[in-house]
């Protein structure tokens, strides 16, 4: 009797635990997506149900919500040091950066359940997995059926793309204007994951893929790192998703006209089929996948297809991440060896400051499809639904970027003491620190060989974009001698984040401090750009 009562109690506990671990998407039969409270409830239930889960917050949103982070490993790790000591790849899964694109939030929680108490548990002996299921937590709470109206569910609505201040967090990786982006780079500095997987939904051209993906696209990231993603991780995940789950995936793109590359189109132009190409998006590190590459880490962008139903999108995101994790685990030693090599490399190749899209060497078969229209049962607006027919069409794949102009990597960059003291560039220097760059101080006055940049013109966009007027600087470098005073700041290029330093600091960068008006003073024609390229650190005495 007593035993029976225990058994019944045990069964009830199990049932409650299982239901606690289910996401709102699952319990609502995919009519609704999880709220912030739902996510926190599942996160706490995961901690209660498994000894392999550490739970913390990596920061606070603009509206004051704690940003949850789950750390999964066997044995349990609760500090970055413990994670590094395991010697395994640390994989960061980030969802909901755009809070209308909600399937990653559900899929990452489902994966957390499978990793801690389900079939994927053995993987926690190969990988340490960090999950931030609800990055844009404030946007998530602004649920409306008027957001992403063409998306095929969830029909109870989704949150907003932007954070509560109207900022797109996937344009904020360099300028760090949002509390959320600063929290995220804080997480990267603290846990230093080897891989970052960023989960989205795409509503672009009418293609035949359930999900599309992209590695780092900026060629200033190391070529071996990009090759590891393109040759050993993404194609392996793609094949496994197709063979095991019968779901189609490929590199992210949209149809575009080769003669007018800027124009994207929903469909292949039937009048000029030969002119249609498949084109990827952008090389700039304001996007997470490109930013991560500049930190010498492997990035995977995942874009579930908006016109697949919500349940299907959660499922394809889940299995794509699952198979990516398997491919990462299979390359664990190769990946960790490469990232530590890159962090220590003393001499870096020149960095690009201008780029162009380039096609893959050979044309590929792209799956073309169409959409049907279906009225949304609540908003009455038209949702688009993926067609069943899929046709392969051979076309060029503009999936790469190449640098069209490069600048040699200096030994470091110097900000003279008067600039530091006057506070004129405080906003810029703040960013350097937030990104985690090593910054040294000149300990004693010394003459150094530098290149100084004389401004020819500053071109500023009239239009406000993300709260700023994007700017571009042109000018000319010339060698000079500079007397560096004690107290000047020196950012060495011999540091793990050198590629990121280059992108932020170079005068001609297309996504740096100048771009985002973080350096404004001293940029009129004829003036000297306030940051000098140091060509030789020989005479400099530096304190860390
Ligand atoms: Zn997105």
PDB file of C-alpha atoms and ligand atoms in Angstrom, residues 98 101 161 200-201 303, ligand 1:
ATOM      1  CA  UNK A  98      14.581  38.880 -33.677  1.00  0.00           C
ATOM      2  CA  UNK A 101      11.410  34.679 -35.341  1.00  0.00           C
ATOM      3  CA  UNK A 161      11.963  42.302 -34.481  1.00  0.00           C
ATOM      4  CA  UNK A 200      16.379  33.049 -37.126  1.00  0.00           C
ATOM      5  CA  UNK A 201      13.488  32.766 -39.592  1.00  0.00           C
ATOM      6  CA  UNK A 303      17.213  30.637 -40.939  1.00  0.00           C
TER       7      UNK A 303
HETATM    8 ZN1  LIG B   1      16.313  37.349 -38.139  1.00  0.00          ZN
END
